[in-house]
XYZ file of C-alpha atoms in Angstrom:
721
model
C 20.686 9.716 8.720
C 17.641 9.764 6.439
C 18.495 13.282 5.240
C 22.057 12.161 4.618
C 20.869 9.216 2.520
C 18.610 11.504 0.512
C 21.435 14.051 0.108
C 23.866 11.430 -1.190
C 21.170 9.837 -3.344
C 20.550 13.165 -5.078
C 24.228 13.669 -5.765
C 24.703 10.140 -7.114
C 21.660 10.265 -9.375
C 22.172 13.735 -10.840
C 25.855 13.006 -11.283
C 24.926 10.255 -13.754
C 22.402 12.309 -15.744
C 24.011 14.536 -18.358
C 21.262 16.686 -19.844
C 20.764 20.453 -20.262
C 17.571 20.203 -18.225
C 19.228 18.548 -15.196
C 21.573 20.412 -12.856
C 25.088 18.963 -13.224
C 27.015 17.792 -10.155
C 30.740 18.474 -10.346
C 31.968 16.564 -7.327
C 31.020 14.615 -4.193
C 32.954 14.379 -0.940
C 32.838 14.796 2.826
C 34.255 17.143 5.447
C 36.650 16.007 8.145
C 33.760 15.482 10.574
C 32.031 13.120 8.140
C 29.399 15.520 6.835
C 28.889 14.983 3.093
C 28.934 17.704 0.449
C 28.686 18.026 -3.298
C 29.430 20.814 -5.755
C 26.864 21.672 -8.408
C 26.044 24.387 -10.913
C 24.771 27.661 -9.436
C 21.365 28.581 -10.857
C 20.265 32.177 -11.296
C 16.514 32.465 -11.472
C 13.265 31.470 -9.799
C 11.253 28.313 -9.501
C 8.469 27.469 -11.924
C 6.204 27.864 -8.886
C 7.107 31.561 -8.731
C 6.664 31.973 -12.486
C 3.191 30.428 -12.270
C 2.245 32.737 -9.400
C 3.356 35.751 -11.435
C 1.387 34.559 -14.471
C -1.827 34.151 -12.465
C -1.387 37.336 -10.422
C -4.540 39.405 -11.135
C -2.773 42.554 -9.985
C -0.358 42.544 -12.938
C -0.843 46.085 -14.340
C -1.812 46.762 -17.963
C -1.595 43.168 -19.223
C -3.742 42.450 -22.276
C -5.252 39.092 -23.170
C -2.715 38.723 -25.979
C 0.125 39.373 -23.556
C -1.262 36.780 -21.147
C -1.512 34.238 -23.972
C 2.102 34.997 -24.878
C 3.145 34.347 -21.252
C 1.215 31.066 -21.272
C 3.009 29.933 -24.421
C 6.350 30.804 -22.820
C 5.503 28.784 -19.706
C 4.340 25.846 -21.811
C 7.632 25.898 -23.698
C 9.447 25.753 -20.366
C 7.215 22.858 -19.358
C 8.039 21.027 -22.592
C 11.728 21.386 -21.676
C 10.953 19.665 -18.369
C 9.156 16.843 -20.192
C 12.175 16.320 -22.435
C 14.526 16.260 -19.441
C 12.341 13.671 -17.731
C 12.103 11.587 -20.900
C 15.899 11.475 -20.895
C 15.989 10.488 -17.200
C 13.435 7.744 -17.845
C 15.537 6.473 -20.754
C 18.343 6.060 -18.218
C 15.982 4.167 -15.908
C 15.630 6.963 -13.330
C 12.330 8.084 -11.766
C 12.160 11.471 -10.011
C 9.108 10.729 -7.761
C 8.721 14.313 -6.498
C 8.034 16.439 -9.574
C 6.245 19.698 -8.824
C 6.571 23.393 -9.734
C 8.817 24.031 -6.733
C 11.353 21.471 -8.001
C 11.710 23.107 -11.425
C 14.000 26.116 -11.872
C 13.629 28.662 -14.677
C 16.888 30.501 -15.267
C 17.294 34.091 -16.370
C 18.862 33.033 -19.672
C 16.329 30.496 -20.885
C 17.456 27.501 -18.820
C 14.827 25.138 -17.438
C 16.202 22.711 -14.862
C 14.726 19.830 -12.860
C 16.123 19.822 -9.308
C 15.768 17.928 -5.995
C 16.421 14.313 -6.994
C 16.545 13.131 -3.367
C 13.624 10.716 -3.843
C 14.853 9.397 -7.192
C 14.875 5.666 -7.838
C 15.972 3.360 -10.627
C 13.095 1.634 -12.421
C 13.019 -2.046 -11.488
C 15.243 -1.367 -8.485
C 14.250 -3.317 -5.380
C 12.397 -1.105 -2.939
C 14.565 0.575 -0.344
C 12.112 -0.306 2.410
C 9.353 -2.858 2.274
C 6.769 -2.893 5.037
C 4.026 -5.241 6.081
C 1.614 -2.803 4.448
C 1.169 -1.641 0.900
C -0.275 1.647 1.811
C 1.318 4.862 3.052
C 2.549 5.315 6.579
C 2.457 8.895 7.769
C 5.755 9.914 9.301
C 4.668 13.332 10.592
C 2.255 16.159 10.005
C 4.362 17.351 7.102
C 3.064 16.938 3.593
C 6.571 16.248 2.333
C 8.246 13.155 3.778
C 11.253 10.923 3.381
C 11.283 7.947 1.062
C 10.048 4.619 2.483
C 8.309 1.827 0.564
C 4.881 1.465 2.096
C 5.230 5.068 3.343
C 4.193 8.410 1.964
C 6.573 9.613 -0.750
C 7.023 13.112 -2.095
C 4.310 15.760 -2.044
C 0.678 14.521 -1.901
C -0.800 17.328 -4.031
C 1.297 16.232 -7.041
C 1.836 12.506 -6.492
C 0.141 9.770 -8.549
C -2.440 7.465 -6.910
C -0.091 4.474 -6.911
C 2.466 6.533 -4.988
C -0.173 7.824 -2.556
C -1.136 4.199 -1.860
C 2.463 3.288 -1.054
C 2.644 0.635 -3.813
C 6.117 1.798 -4.739
C 6.899 -1.285 -6.838
C 4.218 -0.130 -9.311
C 5.918 3.206 -10.022
C 7.231 3.717 -13.541
C 7.598 6.508 -16.090
C 3.826 7.052 -16.135
C 4.019 7.936 -12.434
C 6.286 10.883 -13.214
C 4.001 11.691 -16.159
C 1.145 12.022 -13.665
C 3.187 14.478 -11.578
C 3.986 16.408 -14.754
C 0.240 16.515 -15.411
C -0.348 17.851 -11.888
C 2.305 20.504 -12.527
C 0.616 21.424 -15.821
C -2.665 21.621 -13.908
C -1.205 24.278 -11.609
C 0.318 26.089 -14.569
C -3.136 26.335 -16.187
C -5.259 27.033 -13.102
C -2.946 28.692 -10.606
C -3.535 26.041 -7.941
C -2.558 22.440 -7.223
C -5.078 19.760 -8.264
C -5.544 18.544 -4.694
C -6.060 20.990 -1.866
C -6.664 20.239 1.814
C -5.222 20.706 5.288
C -5.978 17.179 6.525
C -3.385 14.761 5.131
C -5.681 11.731 5.358
C -8.409 13.495 3.386
C -5.861 14.727 0.845
C -4.531 11.203 0.268
C -8.069 9.935 -0.113
C -8.704 12.464 -2.899
C -5.463 11.533 -4.654
C -6.262 7.813 -4.646
C -9.704 8.461 -6.091
C -8.592 11.086 -8.593
C -11.070 13.454 -6.958
C -10.083 16.899 -8.272
C -11.973 19.575 -10.253
C -11.388 19.868 -13.979
C -9.147 22.805 -14.910
C -12.020 24.612 -16.667
C -14.077 24.434 -13.469
C -11.460 26.708 -11.917
C -10.455 28.785 -14.956
C -13.192 28.650 -17.601
C -11.028 30.220 -20.349
C -8.510 27.356 -20.442
C -8.406 25.898 -23.980
C -10.134 22.515 -24.125
C -7.193 20.743 -25.820
C -4.859 21.842 -22.991
C -7.368 20.589 -20.437
C -7.557 17.248 -22.263
C -3.752 16.965 -22.259
C -3.642 17.695 -18.526
C -6.422 15.223 -17.672
C -4.854 12.477 -19.801
C -1.546 12.836 -17.959
C -3.468 12.587 -14.659
C -5.579 9.519 -15.453
C -6.168 7.270 -12.446
C -5.097 4.148 -14.331
C -1.434 4.166 -15.372
C -2.258 2.436 -18.664
C -4.577 5.305 -19.648
C -1.961 8.049 -19.248
C 0.634 9.194 -21.747
C 3.117 6.347 -21.702
C 6.102 8.687 -21.794
C 6.968 12.287 -21.039
C 7.852 12.644 -24.726
C 4.246 11.870 -25.733
C 3.036 14.565 -23.352
C 5.538 17.057 -24.776
C 4.536 16.162 -28.338
C 0.869 16.966 -27.729
C 1.775 20.313 -26.162
C 3.981 21.130 -29.137
C 1.091 20.279 -31.451
C -1.143 22.704 -29.568
C 1.490 25.456 -29.705
C 1.782 24.858 -33.472
C -2.023 25.075 -33.840
C -2.221 21.401 -34.770
C -4.881 18.983 -33.451
C -3.751 17.131 -30.310
C -4.014 13.360 -29.991
C -6.181 13.247 -26.863
C -8.947 15.660 -27.825
C -11.396 15.218 -30.682
C -11.982 18.555 -32.361
C -15.411 19.662 -33.475
C -16.122 20.305 -37.139
C -16.322 24.053 -36.526
C -12.803 24.131 -35.039
C -11.387 22.123 -37.938
C -13.139 24.481 -40.329
C -11.767 27.507 -38.473
C -8.203 26.175 -38.732
C -8.636 25.537 -42.461
C -9.954 29.083 -42.935
C -6.954 30.598 -41.133
C -4.542 28.670 -43.323
C -6.422 29.422 -46.560
C -7.665 32.920 -45.777
C -7.238 34.334 -49.327
C -8.999 31.442 -51.004
C -11.750 31.465 -48.408
C -12.388 35.200 -48.868
C -12.704 34.863 -52.648
C -15.334 32.134 -52.493
C -16.980 33.022 -49.177
C -20.090 34.591 -50.640
C -20.919 31.778 -53.066
C -20.094 29.048 -50.572
C -21.734 30.530 -47.511
C -25.085 28.799 -47.953
C -23.447 25.477 -48.845
C -21.146 25.616 -45.845
C -24.029 26.423 -43.530
C -26.041 23.493 -44.864
C -23.028 21.206 -44.690
C -22.312 22.296 -41.120
C -25.874 21.552 -40.015
C -25.795 18.181 -41.760
C -22.468 17.262 -40.201
C -23.666 18.278 -36.753
C -26.844 16.196 -37.062
C -24.917 13.181 -38.351
C -22.288 13.511 -35.638
C -25.001 13.847 -32.994
C -26.617 10.585 -34.107
C -23.256 8.809 -34.141
C -22.265 10.289 -30.814
C -25.442 9.029 -29.128
C -24.695 5.480 -30.245
C -21.019 5.784 -29.326
C -21.892 7.299 -25.953
C -23.933 4.245 -24.993
C -21.040 1.932 -25.824
C -18.583 4.229 -24.123
C -20.682 4.353 -20.956
C -20.670 0.572 -20.642
C -16.948 0.454 -21.290
C -16.356 3.253 -18.796
C -18.182 1.321 -16.081
C -16.040 -1.714 -16.830
C -12.813 0.287 -16.715
C -13.889 2.037 -13.524
C -14.256 -1.339 -11.872
C -10.886 -2.519 -13.094
C -9.209 0.746 -12.130
C -10.649 0.636 -8.619
C -9.442 -2.911 -8.106
C -6.027 -2.364 -9.636
C -5.425 0.838 -7.704
C -6.989 -0.037 -4.347
C -6.289 -3.742 -3.898
C -3.570 -5.098 -6.169
C -1.328 -6.972 -3.743
C -3.426 -8.397 -0.940
C -2.487 -12.058 -0.578
C 0.033 -11.579 2.238
C 0.038 -7.843 2.909
C -2.189 -5.477 4.917
C -3.131 -2.095 3.460
C -2.839 1.177 5.311
C -2.642 -0.384 8.779
C -1.066 2.709 10.273
C -2.152 5.462 12.684
C -5.174 7.427 11.517
C -5.627 5.499 8.283
C -7.511 2.382 9.377
C -10.896 3.930 8.540
C -9.643 4.977 5.111
C -8.300 1.476 4.534
C -11.636 -0.164 5.321
C -13.524 2.315 3.160
C -11.178 1.624 0.250
C -11.707 -2.113 0.622
C -15.475 -1.711 0.688
C -15.388 0.413 -2.448
C -13.160 -2.099 -4.205
C -15.498 -4.912 -3.170
C -18.529 -3.138 -4.636
C -16.677 -2.551 -7.892
C -15.714 -6.223 -8.012
C -19.282 -7.354 -7.489
C -20.476 -5.209 -10.389
C -17.462 -6.248 -12.382
C -18.444 -9.923 -12.081
C -22.196 -9.421 -12.433
C -22.198 -7.142 -15.470
C -19.253 -8.476 -17.464
C -19.307 -12.230 -16.890
C -19.396 -12.877 -20.664
C -16.595 -10.456 -21.489
C -13.588 -12.238 -23.082
C -11.150 -10.101 -21.109
C -12.880 -10.953 -17.847
C -12.923 -14.661 -18.659
C -9.164 -14.514 -19.081
C -8.704 -13.044 -15.591
C -11.860 -14.192 -13.841
C -9.997 -16.435 -11.417
C -7.697 -13.576 -10.430
C -10.670 -11.240 -10.085
C -12.464 -13.644 -7.760
C -9.248 -14.188 -5.799
C -9.063 -10.463 -5.077
C -12.747 -10.421 -4.174
C -12.266 -13.350 -1.812
C -9.328 -11.642 -0.142
C -11.353 -8.480 0.408
C -14.234 -10.478 1.889
C -11.796 -12.115 4.271
C -10.546 -8.693 5.338
C -13.844 -6.896 5.946
C -16.551 -9.597 6.094
C -16.000 -13.206 7.207
C -13.890 -16.288 6.411
C -17.047 -18.126 5.337
C -17.909 -15.571 2.649
C -14.283 -15.388 1.590
C -13.936 -19.164 1.211
C -17.013 -19.445 -0.982
C -15.487 -17.096 -3.555
C -11.932 -18.415 -3.188
C -13.064 -22.011 -3.831
C -14.666 -20.946 -7.095
C -11.557 -18.955 -7.956
C -9.439 -22.073 -7.351
C -11.484 -24.160 -9.802
C -11.258 -21.492 -12.498
C -7.507 -21.097 -11.985
C -6.980 -24.862 -12.221
C -8.601 -24.750 -15.672
C -6.305 -21.880 -16.620
C -3.308 -23.957 -15.542
C -4.550 -26.960 -17.524
C -4.628 -24.780 -20.653
C -1.213 -23.268 -19.861
C 0.629 -26.030 -18.015
C 4.078 -24.496 -18.540
C 3.128 -20.938 -17.623
C 4.759 -20.043 -14.258
C 2.310 -17.157 -13.793
C -0.632 -19.585 -13.735
C 1.150 -21.751 -11.138
C 1.968 -18.682 -9.091
C -1.642 -17.485 -9.111
C -3.009 -20.906 -8.164
C -0.524 -21.193 -5.292
C -1.633 -17.774 -4.016
C -5.292 -18.815 -4.143
C -4.613 -22.092 -2.325
C -2.523 -20.297 0.290
C -5.364 -17.791 0.795
C -7.886 -20.620 1.189
C -5.685 -22.247 3.820
C -5.317 -18.943 5.671
C -9.091 -18.443 5.809
C -9.551 -22.031 7.008
C -7.136 -21.402 9.880
C -9.311 -18.461 10.939
C -12.184 -20.934 11.233
C -9.814 -23.391 12.970
C -10.493 -26.061 10.351
C -7.000 -27.428 10.644
C -7.312 -30.597 8.523
C -8.747 -28.729 5.541
C -6.165 -25.969 5.949
C -3.394 -28.577 6.000
C -4.524 -29.935 2.627
C -4.613 -26.489 1.008
C -1.195 -25.590 2.407
C 0.165 -28.875 0.975
C -1.156 -27.972 -2.468
C 0.293 -24.457 -2.288
C 3.637 -25.826 -1.062
C 3.852 -28.244 -3.982
C 3.309 -25.507 -6.573
C 5.662 -23.061 -4.890
C 8.384 -25.702 -4.632
C 8.035 -26.293 -8.386
C 8.468 -22.569 -9.028
C 11.570 -22.401 -6.820
C 13.056 -25.434 -8.584
C 12.371 -23.867 -12.003
C 13.587 -20.394 -11.005
C 16.266 -20.820 -8.288
C 17.325 -17.155 -8.501
C 13.838 -15.790 -7.838
C 13.881 -14.743 -4.173
C 10.191 -13.810 -4.196
C 9.259 -17.389 -5.125
C 11.560 -18.540 -2.319
C 9.927 -16.137 0.136
C 6.448 -17.379 -0.736
C 7.544 -21.023 -0.386
C 9.100 -20.330 3.008
C 5.931 -18.650 4.249
C 3.755 -21.561 3.160
C 6.117 -24.058 4.809
C 6.010 -22.059 8.025
C 2.217 -21.765 8.053
C 1.952 -25.449 7.156
C 4.089 -26.216 10.208
C 1.839 -24.197 12.494
C -1.172 -26.141 11.233
C 0.687 -29.447 11.707
C 1.109 -28.477 15.338
C -2.639 -27.994 15.651
C -3.297 -31.419 14.119
C -1.043 -33.179 16.635
C 2.239 -33.493 14.737
C 4.730 -31.368 16.725
C 7.849 -33.016 15.275
C 6.633 -32.469 11.714
C 5.678 -28.914 12.627
C 9.188 -28.072 13.797
C 10.621 -29.755 10.718
C 8.446 -27.632 8.394
C 9.354 -24.400 10.166
C 13.015 -25.424 10.091
C 12.765 -25.932 6.323
C 11.223 -22.485 5.956
C 14.155 -20.931 7.830
C 16.633 -22.803 5.627
C 14.952 -21.384 2.517
C 15.115 -17.874 4.003
C 18.790 -18.214 4.903
C 19.468 -19.144 1.293
C 17.426 -16.171 0.072
C 19.298 -13.744 2.317
C 22.592 -14.954 0.872
C 21.281 -13.821 -2.516
C 19.595 -10.654 -1.257
C 20.877 -9.696 2.189
C 19.076 -6.330 2.272
C 15.613 -7.664 1.391
C 13.575 -6.384 4.327
C 10.587 -8.588 3.543
C 12.740 -11.699 3.832
C 14.395 -10.347 6.985
C 10.968 -9.733 8.484
C 9.838 -13.261 7.602
C 13.124 -14.659 8.942
C 12.455 -13.010 12.306
C 8.876 -14.263 12.279
C 10.166 -17.753 11.525
C 12.345 -17.722 14.640
C 9.383 -16.482 16.679
C 7.113 -19.266 15.427
C 9.889 -21.782 15.934
C 10.062 -20.685 19.575
C 6.303 -21.126 19.968
C 6.506 -24.683 18.634
C 9.463 -25.460 20.879
C 7.478 -24.251 23.875
C 4.604 -26.529 22.912
C 7.062 -29.404 23.340
C 8.496 -28.038 26.613
C 11.823 -27.176 24.959
C 12.376 -24.017 26.995
C 16.110 -23.467 26.424
C 15.860 -23.805 22.594
C 12.814 -21.515 22.676
C 14.786 -18.842 24.546
C 17.525 -19.052 21.923
C 15.002 -18.771 19.073
C 13.353 -15.749 20.703
C 16.711 -14.032 21.160
C 17.417 -14.513 17.456
C 13.935 -13.278 16.582
C 14.404 -10.143 18.709
C 17.775 -9.421 17.078
C 16.399 -9.708 13.537
C 13.211 -7.771 14.346
C 15.386 -4.996 15.800
C 17.292 -4.835 12.496
C 14.037 -4.519 10.583
C 12.787 -1.783 12.929
C 16.061 0.090 12.391
C 15.543 -0.109 8.635
C 11.902 0.995 8.785
C 11.316 2.692 12.148
C 7.806 3.884 11.282
C 6.378 0.437 10.541
C 4.255 -0.121 13.629
C 3.439 -3.732 12.762
C 7.117 -4.663 12.996
C 7.338 -2.840 16.316
C 4.413 -4.979 17.482
C 6.322 -8.150 16.551
C 9.380 -6.908 18.415
C 7.270 -6.105 21.491
C 5.613 -9.535 21.424
C 8.976 -11.243 21.097
C 10.391 -9.360 24.072
C 7.262 -10.137 26.086
C 7.587 -13.870 25.447
C 11.305 -13.798 26.133
C 10.730 -11.984 29.425
C 8.196 -14.637 30.440
C 10.642 -17.479 29.772
C 13.495 -15.698 31.546
C 11.232 -15.202 34.565
C 10.528 -18.935 34.472
C 14.303 -19.547 34.422
C 14.696 -17.353 37.537
C 16.352 -14.522 35.607
C 13.894 -12.003 37.051
C 15.939 -8.840 36.576
C 16.474 -9.359 32.854
C 12.849 -10.443 32.527
C 11.595 -7.208 34.114
C 13.743 -5.083 31.788
C 12.397 -6.822 28.684
C 8.823 -6.725 29.985
C 9.044 -2.976 30.587
C 10.542 -2.376 27.112
C 7.681 -4.350 25.611
C 5.053 -2.509 27.677
C 6.290 0.907 26.517
C 6.219 -0.185 22.892
C 2.722 -1.636 23.176
C 1.258 1.336 25.029
C 2.631 3.626 22.331
C 1.028 1.439 19.660
C -2.334 1.372 21.448
C -2.293 5.126 21.962
C -1.457 5.746 18.296
C -3.840 3.082 16.996
C -6.912 2.895 19.250
C -8.915 1.066 16.565
C -6.404 -1.742 15.991
C -7.514 -4.754 18.046
C -4.216 -6.583 17.620
C -2.341 -3.950 19.623
C -4.871 -4.044 22.481
C -4.641 -7.834 22.467
C -0.848 -7.877 22.736
C -0.879 -5.351 25.576
C -3.538 -7.379 27.405
C -1.423 -10.536 27.244
C 1.617 -8.707 28.569
C -0.473 -7.361 31.466
C -1.753 -10.884 32.175
C 1.831 -12.130 32.399
C 2.782 -9.252 34.669
C -0.225 -10.008 36.907
C 0.951 -13.604 37.311
C 4.413 -12.372 38.308
C 2.814 -10.210 40.981
C 0.823 -13.220 42.192
C 3.976 -15.310 42.469
C 5.598 -12.494 44.461
C 2.504 -12.216 46.734
C 1.818 -8.679 45.461
C -1.962 -9.018 45.447
C -2.906 -5.381 44.868
C -0.500 -5.088 41.941
C -1.827 -8.359 40.495
C -5.429 -7.118 40.742
C -4.488 -3.855 39.022
C -2.724 -5.688 36.179
C -5.616 -8.103 35.606
C -8.111 -5.223 35.623
C -5.981 -3.351 33.083
C -5.805 -6.483 30.911
C -9.581 -6.987 31.110
C -10.115 -3.360 30.088
C -8.039 -3.903 26.934
C -9.797 -7.183 26.115
C -13.285 -5.729 26.519
C -12.376 -3.044 23.977
C -11.594 -5.818 21.486
C -14.545 -8.163 22.044
C -17.171 -5.429 22.369
C -19.615 -6.042 19.527
C -17.588 -8.979 18.174
C -18.825 -12.550 18.008
C -16.946 -15.483 19.522
C -16.047 -16.786 16.062
C -14.458 -13.457 15.084
C -12.186 -13.074 18.124
C -11.834 -16.516 19.776
C -8.379 -15.967 21.282
C -9.317 -12.623 22.803
C -12.461 -14.161 24.303
C -10.255 -16.948 25.687
C -7.884 -14.428 27.292
C -10.831 -12.514 28.710
C -12.213 -15.696 30.274
C -8.829 -16.532 31.819
C -8.346 -12.991 33.174
C -11.854 -12.875 34.639
C -11.338 -16.204 36.373
C -7.916 -15.205 37.731
C -9.248 -11.895 39.024
C -12.219 -13.629 40.660
C -9.822 -15.810 42.628
C -7.898 -12.759 43.864
C -11.139 -11.029 44.931
C -12.761 -14.063 46.544
C -12.074 -12.883 50.083
C -12.222 -9.103 49.697
C -15.255 -8.931 47.351
C -16.951 -12.364 47.023
C -20.005 -10.998 45.188
C -17.887 -9.465 42.436
C -15.697 -12.556 42.376
C -18.691 -14.823 41.736
C -19.975 -12.567 38.952
C -16.561 -12.618 37.275
C -16.366 -16.413 37.560
C -19.816 -16.859 36.008
C -18.935 -14.569 33.112
C -15.701 -16.492 32.546
C -17.535 -19.826 32.528
C -20.140 -18.516 30.087
C -17.465 -17.340 27.639
C -15.694 -20.703 27.734
C -18.968 -22.551 27.090
C -19.553 -20.381 24.022
C -15.999 -21.029 22.802
C -16.403 -24.797 23.097
C -19.731 -24.639 21.295
C -18.241 -22.600 18.447
C -15.000 -24.619 18.272
C -15.736 -28.169 19.488
C -12.488 -29.535 18.001
C -10.273 -27.094 19.891
C -8.635 -29.065 22.702
C -6.949 -25.933 24.105
C -10.274 -24.392 25.079
C -11.327 -27.631 26.796
C -8.075 -27.775 28.789
C -8.488 -24.159 29.894
C -12.053 -24.823 31.038
C -10.959 -27.839 33.071
C -8.033 -25.948 34.597
C -10.172 -22.964 35.600
C -12.851 -25.242 37.034
C -10.288 -26.655 39.443
C -9.246 -23.244 40.774
């Protein structure tokens, strides 16, 4: 199905692009068995990849340096044709997203054609697939994968950093310009800019822009061509050529022996060009002017050296500033409600990226606090920093920065009261503060921050009723607000808030039925609604809500089957539903759902051994299964399930403080106590040790969270066993 979508996508896109540099499609249809086909122009020739290999082949017999230069100029002219074709595609709003030498054909009669538009996308088009992560998800060991937002797109060795990060909504014409630059890099050097067998390491290099300069591989490459290549491949999109036409123009200037825009020529080169163009005049006055020119050259060099030293100091400071901004913009742009790179094998890379971004932010704020540009965006900068701290450090450190960010953003809003962007940013900050407060279980304070965020987001929805992203953010705040209301003892209000959030989402889906983010949130809303209904002993409504949640989660999984976080939500939903069905004496259906959930969770744990959330979910399912065995008087099976659950929970809490993983410590205490009861007769010594450990954990939980009534109830219940 994915190949079919890509096949049809290519036909539809190329069929709308009428340009000599793009292969025309003459017709689209399907066979009787449903297989699609399209008719296109037959191309005689090789790929640019093959032409580059021939150019760099050292075994080419009898080729002089002049002949090689002539071949280079021919290849560059072909490359300019590609740039012009892409400029046309961009003018029609189409991005290629997989430009590389292998996707460029060079015909026998001078044609240069861009092919393989299977990953193409319209600029501004809503993402085909939106995941819970902003970073790439690896679909297989292949370095070329199918298109998914939040997944790896195209070919890593030629893709821009924003594409390698999976932030597909940031792709624009400059993203294709980067890939053109990577293609030019291979044309000049004979190899791709990024080389490596390990996909994770390769992606890491791409995101950092960690590749050797062309002249480090081929020292004879002209400096202006190297500068053109490196400009196209700048890490920051704003620093690249802003169009393929600008890139083509600079190459044409070089071919015409004109100075290029991105490389400052030395005086000697400018003088050499003048001499070539005025050779007769220069020869006639060469003798008399030789001494003067020599003196002038020395003077110019000395003057330029003095100026360059002063400029270099300023440039160094500015470079440091831009490095910080680039790192933040590239590594951690959309953090408020999304998780980066939370996929198999990439968790370590994700954490390293966050740490690097955090260090850049610290320097950014320390060194440039008086910079006018920073003052304009200081609140946003501190918001990002606070989010990173919440991800890799602690809620306490995060809140300290987020509070300061909130005050700065309030001042920004006071100065720009009618600016929706300022309202949007403040609502994000307040929502982030509330989220960090919930981690510390400071429910009253979290409730206040959620109220503030809800008020601003409601204003934005009222002002812009067609903006589904504003609606999505409002719904999420309402839902989280409801969960906090439950913790503060207002169950009716909690259900009302979650109900409002679902109403907002239903309205959004009427406007944008294929928005996977809203679908995901809609499913999560039903799940949370079920949890609140259970808190109030409304079992039948909870079962209905969980069934709806499972149905919607299944739709999301079908749309993005490689998003493991959505699979986790589906597994958790089935686990809860199985537990309630068991309670309602529907044991057979409960066992089926429990087994489906177990298989999903074990796959997630096996693929993601470093992700605590997956271990935690599997542990809870095993705890439920152990209780079923107890109720069926299957003692040995119950012991085995509790031991398996404890094994998963110890993996999570090992080296973690109570405050970092309170719920997992709670589950560990409950499992230890339950197992001790089962072993009381067969192994009383072990049973007593387990009971003491359980009691100790609960004491620590109550000390760390004195306001948490749930922990107190659990302690009292276990004491009575």
